[in-house]
Short mmCIF file of C-alpha atoms and ligand atoms in Angstrom, two decimals:
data_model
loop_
_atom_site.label_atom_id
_atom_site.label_comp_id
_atom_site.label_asym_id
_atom_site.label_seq_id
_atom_site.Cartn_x
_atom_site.Cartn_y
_atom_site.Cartn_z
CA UNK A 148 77.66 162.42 81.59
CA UNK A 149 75.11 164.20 83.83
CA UNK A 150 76.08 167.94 85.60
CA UNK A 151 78.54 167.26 88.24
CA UNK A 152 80.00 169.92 90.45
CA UNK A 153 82.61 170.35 93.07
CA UNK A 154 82.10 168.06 96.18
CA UNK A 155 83.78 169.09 98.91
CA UNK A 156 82.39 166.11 100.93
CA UNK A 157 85.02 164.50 103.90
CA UNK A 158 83.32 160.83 103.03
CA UNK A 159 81.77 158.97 101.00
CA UNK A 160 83.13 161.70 99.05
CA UNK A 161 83.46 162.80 95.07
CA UNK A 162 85.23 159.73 93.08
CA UNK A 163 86.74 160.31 89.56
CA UNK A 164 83.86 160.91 86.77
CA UNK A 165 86.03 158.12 84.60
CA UNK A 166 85.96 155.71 87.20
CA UNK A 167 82.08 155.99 87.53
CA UNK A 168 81.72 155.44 83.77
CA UNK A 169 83.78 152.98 83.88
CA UNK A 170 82.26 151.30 86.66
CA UNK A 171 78.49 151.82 85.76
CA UNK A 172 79.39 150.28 82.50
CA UNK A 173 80.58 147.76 84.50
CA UNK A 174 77.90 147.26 86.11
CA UNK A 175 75.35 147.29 83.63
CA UNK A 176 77.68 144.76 81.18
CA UNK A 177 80.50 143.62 82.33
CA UNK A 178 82.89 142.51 78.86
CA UNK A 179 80.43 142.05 76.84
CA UNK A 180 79.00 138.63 78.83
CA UNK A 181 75.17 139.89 79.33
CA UNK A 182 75.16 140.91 83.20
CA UNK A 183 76.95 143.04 84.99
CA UNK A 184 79.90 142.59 87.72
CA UNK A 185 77.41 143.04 90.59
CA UNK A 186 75.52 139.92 89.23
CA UNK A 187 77.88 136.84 88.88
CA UNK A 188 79.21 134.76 91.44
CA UNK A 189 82.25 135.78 93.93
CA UNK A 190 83.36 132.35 93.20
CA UNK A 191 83.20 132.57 89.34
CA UNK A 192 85.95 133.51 87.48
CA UNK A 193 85.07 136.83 86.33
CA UNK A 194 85.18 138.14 90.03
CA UNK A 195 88.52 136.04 90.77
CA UNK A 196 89.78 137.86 87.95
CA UNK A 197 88.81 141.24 89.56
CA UNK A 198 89.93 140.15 93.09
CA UNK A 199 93.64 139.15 91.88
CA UNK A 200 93.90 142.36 89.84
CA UNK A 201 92.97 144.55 92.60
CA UNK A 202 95.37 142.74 95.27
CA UNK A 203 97.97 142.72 92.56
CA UNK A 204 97.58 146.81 91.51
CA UNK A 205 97.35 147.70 95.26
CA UNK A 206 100.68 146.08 95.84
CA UNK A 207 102.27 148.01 92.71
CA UNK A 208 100.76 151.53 93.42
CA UNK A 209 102.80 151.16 97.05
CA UNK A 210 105.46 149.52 96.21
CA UNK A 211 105.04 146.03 97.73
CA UNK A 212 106.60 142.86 97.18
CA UNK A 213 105.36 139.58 98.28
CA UNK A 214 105.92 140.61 102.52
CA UNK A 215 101.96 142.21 102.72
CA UNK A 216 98.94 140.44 102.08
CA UNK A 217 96.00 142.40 100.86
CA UNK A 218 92.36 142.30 101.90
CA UNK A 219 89.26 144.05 100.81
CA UNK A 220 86.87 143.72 104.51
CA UNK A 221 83.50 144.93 105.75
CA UNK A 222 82.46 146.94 108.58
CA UNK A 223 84.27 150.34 108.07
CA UNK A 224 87.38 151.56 109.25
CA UNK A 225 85.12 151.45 112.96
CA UNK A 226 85.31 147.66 112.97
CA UNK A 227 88.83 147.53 111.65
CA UNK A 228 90.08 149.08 114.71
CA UNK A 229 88.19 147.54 116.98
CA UNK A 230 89.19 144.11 115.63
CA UNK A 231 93.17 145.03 115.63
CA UNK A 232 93.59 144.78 119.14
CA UNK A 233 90.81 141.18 119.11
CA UNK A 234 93.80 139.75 116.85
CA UNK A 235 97.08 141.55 117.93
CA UNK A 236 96.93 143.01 121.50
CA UNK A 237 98.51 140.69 124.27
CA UNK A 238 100.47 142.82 126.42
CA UNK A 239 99.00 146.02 125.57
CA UNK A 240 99.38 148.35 122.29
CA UNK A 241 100.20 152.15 122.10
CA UNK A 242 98.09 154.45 120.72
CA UNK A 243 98.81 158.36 119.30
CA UNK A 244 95.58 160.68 119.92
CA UNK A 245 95.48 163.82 117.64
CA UNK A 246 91.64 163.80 116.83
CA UNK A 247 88.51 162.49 116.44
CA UNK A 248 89.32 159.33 115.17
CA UNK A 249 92.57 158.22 116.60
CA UNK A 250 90.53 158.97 120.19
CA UNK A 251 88.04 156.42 118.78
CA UNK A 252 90.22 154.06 117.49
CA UNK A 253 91.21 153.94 121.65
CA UNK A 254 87.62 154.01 122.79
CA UNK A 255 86.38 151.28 120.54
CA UNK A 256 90.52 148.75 121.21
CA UNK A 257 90.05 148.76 124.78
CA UNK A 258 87.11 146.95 124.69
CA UNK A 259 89.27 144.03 123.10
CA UNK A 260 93.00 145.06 124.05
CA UNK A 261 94.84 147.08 126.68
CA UNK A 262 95.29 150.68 125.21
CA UNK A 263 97.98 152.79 126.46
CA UNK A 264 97.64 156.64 125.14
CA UNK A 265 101.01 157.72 124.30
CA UNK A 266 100.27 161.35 124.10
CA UNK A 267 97.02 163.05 123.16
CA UNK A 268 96.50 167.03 122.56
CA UNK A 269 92.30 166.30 122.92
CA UNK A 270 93.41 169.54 125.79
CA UNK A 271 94.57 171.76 123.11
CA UNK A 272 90.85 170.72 121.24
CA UNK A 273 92.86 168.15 118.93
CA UNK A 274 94.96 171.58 116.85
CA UNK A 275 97.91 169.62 115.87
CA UNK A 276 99.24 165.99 116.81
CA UNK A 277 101.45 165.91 119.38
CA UNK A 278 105.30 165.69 118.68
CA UNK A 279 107.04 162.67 118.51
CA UNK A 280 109.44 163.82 121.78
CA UNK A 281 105.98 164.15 123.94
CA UNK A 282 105.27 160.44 123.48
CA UNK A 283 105.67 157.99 126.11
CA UNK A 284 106.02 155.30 124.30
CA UNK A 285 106.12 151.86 126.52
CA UNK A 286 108.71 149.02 125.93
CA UNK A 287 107.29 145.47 124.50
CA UNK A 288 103.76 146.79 122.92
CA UNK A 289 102.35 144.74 120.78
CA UNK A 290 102.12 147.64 118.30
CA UNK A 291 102.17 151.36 117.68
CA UNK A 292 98.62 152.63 116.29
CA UNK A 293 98.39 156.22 114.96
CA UNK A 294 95.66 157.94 112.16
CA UNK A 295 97.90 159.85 109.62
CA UNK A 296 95.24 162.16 108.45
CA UNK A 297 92.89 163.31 110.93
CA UNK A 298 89.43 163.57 108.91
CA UNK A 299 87.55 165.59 111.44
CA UNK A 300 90.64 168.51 112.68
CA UNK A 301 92.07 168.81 109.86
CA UNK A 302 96.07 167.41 110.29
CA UNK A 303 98.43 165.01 109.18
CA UNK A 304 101.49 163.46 109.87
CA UNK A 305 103.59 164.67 106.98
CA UNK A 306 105.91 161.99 107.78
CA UNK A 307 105.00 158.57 109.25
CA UNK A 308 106.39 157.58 112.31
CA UNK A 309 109.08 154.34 112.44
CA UNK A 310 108.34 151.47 114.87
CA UNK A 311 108.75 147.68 114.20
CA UNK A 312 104.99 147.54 114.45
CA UNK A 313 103.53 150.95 113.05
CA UNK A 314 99.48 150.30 112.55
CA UNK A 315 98.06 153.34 110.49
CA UNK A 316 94.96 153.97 109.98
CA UNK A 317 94.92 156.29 106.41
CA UNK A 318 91.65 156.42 105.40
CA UNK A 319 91.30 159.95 104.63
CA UNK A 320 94.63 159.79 103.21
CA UNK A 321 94.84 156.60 101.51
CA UNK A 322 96.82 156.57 98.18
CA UNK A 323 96.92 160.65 97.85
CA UNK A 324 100.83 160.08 98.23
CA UNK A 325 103.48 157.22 98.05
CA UNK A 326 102.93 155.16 101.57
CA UNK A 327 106.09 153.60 103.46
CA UNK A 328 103.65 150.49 103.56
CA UNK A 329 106.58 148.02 103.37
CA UNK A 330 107.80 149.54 106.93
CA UNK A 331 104.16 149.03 108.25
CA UNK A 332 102.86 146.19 110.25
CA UNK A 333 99.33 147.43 108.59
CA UNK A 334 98.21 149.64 106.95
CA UNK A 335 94.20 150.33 105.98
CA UNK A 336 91.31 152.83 105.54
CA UNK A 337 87.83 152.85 104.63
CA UNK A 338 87.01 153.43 100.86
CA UNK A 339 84.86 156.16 101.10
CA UNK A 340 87.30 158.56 101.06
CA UNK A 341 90.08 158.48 98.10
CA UNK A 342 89.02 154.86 96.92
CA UNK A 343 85.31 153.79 96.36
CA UNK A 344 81.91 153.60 98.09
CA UNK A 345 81.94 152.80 101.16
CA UNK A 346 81.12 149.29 102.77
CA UNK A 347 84.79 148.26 101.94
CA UNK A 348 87.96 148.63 103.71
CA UNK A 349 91.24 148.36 102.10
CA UNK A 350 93.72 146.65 104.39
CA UNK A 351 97.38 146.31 104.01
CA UNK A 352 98.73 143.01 106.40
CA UNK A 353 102.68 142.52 106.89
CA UNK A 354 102.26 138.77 106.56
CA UNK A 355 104.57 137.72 109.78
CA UNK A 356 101.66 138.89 111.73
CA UNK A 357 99.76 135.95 111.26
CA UNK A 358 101.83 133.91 113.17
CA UNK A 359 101.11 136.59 116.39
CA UNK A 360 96.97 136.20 115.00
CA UNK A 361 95.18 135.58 118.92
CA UNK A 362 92.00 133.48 119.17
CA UNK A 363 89.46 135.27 117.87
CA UNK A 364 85.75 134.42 118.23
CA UNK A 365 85.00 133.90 114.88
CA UNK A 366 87.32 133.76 111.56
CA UNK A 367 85.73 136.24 109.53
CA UNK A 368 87.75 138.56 112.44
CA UNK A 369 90.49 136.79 112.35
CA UNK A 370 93.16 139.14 109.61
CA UNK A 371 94.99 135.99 108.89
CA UNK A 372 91.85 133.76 108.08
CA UNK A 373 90.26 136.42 105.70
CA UNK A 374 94.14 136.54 104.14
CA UNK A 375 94.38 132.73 103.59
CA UNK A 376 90.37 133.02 101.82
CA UNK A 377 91.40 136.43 100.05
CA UNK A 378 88.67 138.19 101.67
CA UNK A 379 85.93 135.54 100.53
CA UNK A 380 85.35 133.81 103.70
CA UNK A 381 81.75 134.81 102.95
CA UNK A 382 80.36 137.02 99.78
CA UNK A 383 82.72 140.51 99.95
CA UNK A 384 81.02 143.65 98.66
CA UNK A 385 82.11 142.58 95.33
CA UNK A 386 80.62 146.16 93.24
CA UNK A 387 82.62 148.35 95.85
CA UNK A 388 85.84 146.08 95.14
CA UNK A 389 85.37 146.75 91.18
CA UNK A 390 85.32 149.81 91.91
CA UNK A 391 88.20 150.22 93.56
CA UNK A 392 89.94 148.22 91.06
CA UNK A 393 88.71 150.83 88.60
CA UNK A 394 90.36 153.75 91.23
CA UNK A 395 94.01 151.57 91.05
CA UNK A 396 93.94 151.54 87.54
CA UNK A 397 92.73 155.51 87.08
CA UNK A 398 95.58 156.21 90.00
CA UNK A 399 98.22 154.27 87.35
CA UNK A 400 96.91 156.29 84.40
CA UNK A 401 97.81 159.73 86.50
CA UNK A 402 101.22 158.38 86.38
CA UNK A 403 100.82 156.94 89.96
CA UNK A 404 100.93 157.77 93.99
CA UNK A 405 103.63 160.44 93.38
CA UNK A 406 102.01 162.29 90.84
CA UNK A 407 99.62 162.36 93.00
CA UNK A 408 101.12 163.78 95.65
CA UNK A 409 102.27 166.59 93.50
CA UNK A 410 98.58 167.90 92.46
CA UNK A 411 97.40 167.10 95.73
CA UNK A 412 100.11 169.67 97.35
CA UNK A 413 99.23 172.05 94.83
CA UNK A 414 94.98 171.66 95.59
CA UNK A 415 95.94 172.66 99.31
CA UNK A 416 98.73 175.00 98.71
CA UNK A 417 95.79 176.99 97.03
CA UNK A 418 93.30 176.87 99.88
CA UNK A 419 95.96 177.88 102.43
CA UNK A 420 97.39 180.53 100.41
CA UNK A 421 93.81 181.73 100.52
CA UNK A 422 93.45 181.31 104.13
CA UNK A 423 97.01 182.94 104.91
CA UNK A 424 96.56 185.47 102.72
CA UNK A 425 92.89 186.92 104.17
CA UNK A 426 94.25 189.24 106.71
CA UNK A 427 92.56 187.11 109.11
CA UNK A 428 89.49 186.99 107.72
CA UNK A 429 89.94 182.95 107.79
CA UNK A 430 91.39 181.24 110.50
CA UNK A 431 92.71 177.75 110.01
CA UNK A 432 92.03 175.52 112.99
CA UNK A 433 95.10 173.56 112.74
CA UNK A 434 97.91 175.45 115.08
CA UNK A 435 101.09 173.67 113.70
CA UNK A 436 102.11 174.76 109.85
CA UNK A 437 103.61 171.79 108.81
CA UNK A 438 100.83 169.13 110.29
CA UNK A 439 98.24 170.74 107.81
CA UNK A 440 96.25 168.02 105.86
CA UNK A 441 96.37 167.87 102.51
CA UNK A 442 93.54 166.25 102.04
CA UNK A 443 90.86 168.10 104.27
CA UNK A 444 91.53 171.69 104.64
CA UNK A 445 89.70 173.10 108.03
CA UNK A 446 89.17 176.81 108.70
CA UNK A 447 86.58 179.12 110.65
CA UNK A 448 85.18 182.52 108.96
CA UNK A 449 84.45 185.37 111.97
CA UNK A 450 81.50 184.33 112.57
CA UNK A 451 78.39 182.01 113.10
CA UNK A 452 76.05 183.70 110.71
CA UNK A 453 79.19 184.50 107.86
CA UNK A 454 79.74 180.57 107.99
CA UNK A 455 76.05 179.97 107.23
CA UNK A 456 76.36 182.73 104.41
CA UNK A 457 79.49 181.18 103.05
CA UNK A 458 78.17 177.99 102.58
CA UNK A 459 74.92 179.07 101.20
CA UNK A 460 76.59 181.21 98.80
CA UNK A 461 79.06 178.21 97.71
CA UNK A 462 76.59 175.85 97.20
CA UNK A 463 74.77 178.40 94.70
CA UNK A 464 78.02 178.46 92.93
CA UNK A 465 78.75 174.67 92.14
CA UNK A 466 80.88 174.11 95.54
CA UNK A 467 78.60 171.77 97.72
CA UNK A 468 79.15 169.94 101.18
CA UNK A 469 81.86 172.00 103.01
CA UNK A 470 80.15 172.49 106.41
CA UNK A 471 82.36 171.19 108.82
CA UNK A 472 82.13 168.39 111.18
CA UNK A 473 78.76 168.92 113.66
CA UNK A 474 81.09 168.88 116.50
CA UNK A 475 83.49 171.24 115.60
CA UNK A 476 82.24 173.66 113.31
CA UNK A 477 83.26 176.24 111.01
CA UNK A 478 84.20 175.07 106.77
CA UNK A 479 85.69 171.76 106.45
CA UNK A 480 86.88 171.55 102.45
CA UNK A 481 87.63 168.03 101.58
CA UNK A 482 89.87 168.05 98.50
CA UNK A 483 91.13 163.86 97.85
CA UNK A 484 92.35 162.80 94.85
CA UNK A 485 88.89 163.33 92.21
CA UNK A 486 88.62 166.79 93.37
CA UNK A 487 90.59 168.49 90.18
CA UNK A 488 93.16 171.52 90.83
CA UNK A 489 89.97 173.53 89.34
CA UNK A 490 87.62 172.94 92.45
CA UNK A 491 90.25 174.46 94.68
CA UNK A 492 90.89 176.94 92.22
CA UNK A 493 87.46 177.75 92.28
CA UNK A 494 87.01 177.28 95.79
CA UNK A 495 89.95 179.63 96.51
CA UNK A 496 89.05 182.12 94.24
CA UNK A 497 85.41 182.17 95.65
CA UNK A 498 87.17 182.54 99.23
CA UNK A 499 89.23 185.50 98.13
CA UNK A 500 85.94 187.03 96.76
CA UNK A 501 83.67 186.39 99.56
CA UNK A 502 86.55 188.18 102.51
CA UNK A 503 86.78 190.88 100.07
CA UNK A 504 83.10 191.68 100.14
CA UNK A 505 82.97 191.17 103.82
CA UNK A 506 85.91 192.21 105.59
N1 LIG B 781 89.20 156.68 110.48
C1 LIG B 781 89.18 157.86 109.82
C2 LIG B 781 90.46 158.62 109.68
C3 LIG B 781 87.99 158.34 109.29
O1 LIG B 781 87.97 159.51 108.66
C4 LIG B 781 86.81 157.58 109.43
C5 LIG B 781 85.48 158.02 108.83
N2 LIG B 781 85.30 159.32 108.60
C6 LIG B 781 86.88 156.37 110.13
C7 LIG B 781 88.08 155.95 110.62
C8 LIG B 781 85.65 155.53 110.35
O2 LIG B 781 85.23 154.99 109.16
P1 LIG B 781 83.86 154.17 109.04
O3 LIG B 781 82.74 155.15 109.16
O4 LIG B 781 83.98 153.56 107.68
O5 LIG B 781 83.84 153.17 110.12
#
């Protein structure tokens, strides 16, 4: 295996080295057959055989019977929540705005759907989510959307809200803990995060929805079409979906979502101990304690030109991509599930080092 250092990149972002030898074997000879998993027909039975494994190991590592149908779609997490609202918005859906992409989620659904902003804290520069008792939620939506990890400021909701129709959009988040998927209408999140390359989403569909599926221009939009051809209405990115089913199976061999959830706490508990414990020096940008992500760890250093330093002087020491988003600013450390407890050790140790020198 070639030199491979820590990649603090928020997406597409560092996947587990095993899963990348795993997958360029893969990909280069796929059991032994003479061509590779990228080369054979979608229809064949090698790929059915990848398809059903993947649906099948998705289900398991959340804990899903037979009420969610699983898809593997194009178009990023960006289409995805522009075409919820196409399928699923009648009388008008409520949306949670903590961040960057929740706000988009709105700005892209009411072209398609009637959007009603149940709180937002964009005044407060998106610092936290806003609490559950500032939500105005309104009677008869069609369905409650919310992002559970906000990718861009840096918090999550620790604990998913409950409503008969909870839509979550997870893809920074997406299999770093166990999911309440079975109390989800849907669930899904592009890959490029904690799963695979991008070009595929992963989308969990409670299957009653179907039934509420409006008209929708064309069926390769339509969630309950693309269930009933599991995903294959036309050729799916069919590399990217052997690669996530290598991720499912590498998330099983780690003993699963909760053991997960367990080295992920620990990766951040590092970084904000760091953080918390610079006498200033580092400033998280998230304003409420327990919203912090776990997953992308957002901070500002005193000032322009120490930021610049910082990153210059992480980069030269194996710990690459943690500028943080052009338009906020300041570090953004993205730690998902490949990064290993060493990165943020490292990472947090460098920190520790770097205020020391110039505090
Ligand atoms: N939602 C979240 C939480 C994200 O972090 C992103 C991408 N960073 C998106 C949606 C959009 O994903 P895509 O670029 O795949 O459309």
């Amino acid at each position: 295996m070639s030199h491979r250092i820590f990649n603090f990149s928020a997406g597409p972002a560092m996947l587990p080295t095993e899963v990348l030898e795993k997958s360029a074997a893969a990909l280069l000879d796929y059991k032994g057959k003479g061509f590779g998993i990228a080369e054979c027909s979608h229809r064949g039975k090698e790929f059915d055989g990848v398809v059903d494994e993947a649906i099948a190991r998705a289900k398991q590592l959340v804990g899903l019977g037979d009420t969610h149908d699983v898809l593997f779609l194009q178009g990023g997490a960006t289409q995805l929540f522009t075409l919820i609202p196409m399928n699923y918005d009648g009388n008008g859906a409520d949306y949670l705005v903590g961040g960057e992409w929740s706000k988009k989620a709105v700005s892209f659904g009411k072209e398609a759907g009637k959007t009603n902003v149940v709180a937002s804290s964009e005044t407060s520069n998106f610092d936290h989510s806003p609490k559950p008792n500032e939500w105005k939620m309104t009677e008869g939506a069609d369905y409650f959307h919310v992002c559970s990890n906000e990718t861009v400021h840096g918090h999550r909701l620790a604990v998913w809200p409950t409503h008969p129709n909870l839509i979550v959009d997870a893809s920074s988040e997406f299999l770093s803990r166990p999911h309440p998927v079975s109390q989800c209408a849907m669930v899904y999140g592009g890959a490029q995060k904690n799963l695979g390359p991008a070009g595929v989403v992963l989308v969990y569909v409670r299957k009653d929805l179907h039934a509420r599926q409006k008209k929708v221009m064309s069926k390769l939009w339509s969630f309950k079409d693309q269930a009933e051809n599991k995903s294959m209405i036309n050729t799916p990115p069919t590399f990217g979906i052997y690669i996530l089913l290598e991720t499912f199976r590498w998330l099983e061999a780690q003993g699963g979502l909760a053991a997960l959830e367990k080295r992920n706490t620990a990766k951040a508990g590092l970084l904000y101990a760091a953080i918390d414990n610079s006498n200033g020096f580092y400033k998280g940008t998230v304003s409420v304690k327990d919203q912090r992500s776990h997953m992308n760890v957002t901070y500002r250093l005193p000032s322009e030109e120490l930021t610049e330093e910082f990153i210059k002087t992480a980069a030269k020491n194996g710990m690459v991509a943690l500028k943080g988003y052009r338009t906020v600013g300041g570090i953004r450390a993205s730690i998902y599930n490949a990064m290993p407890v060493e990165g943020a050790q490292a990472l947090a140790n460098f920190m520790k080092d770097y205020a020391s020198k110039k505090s």
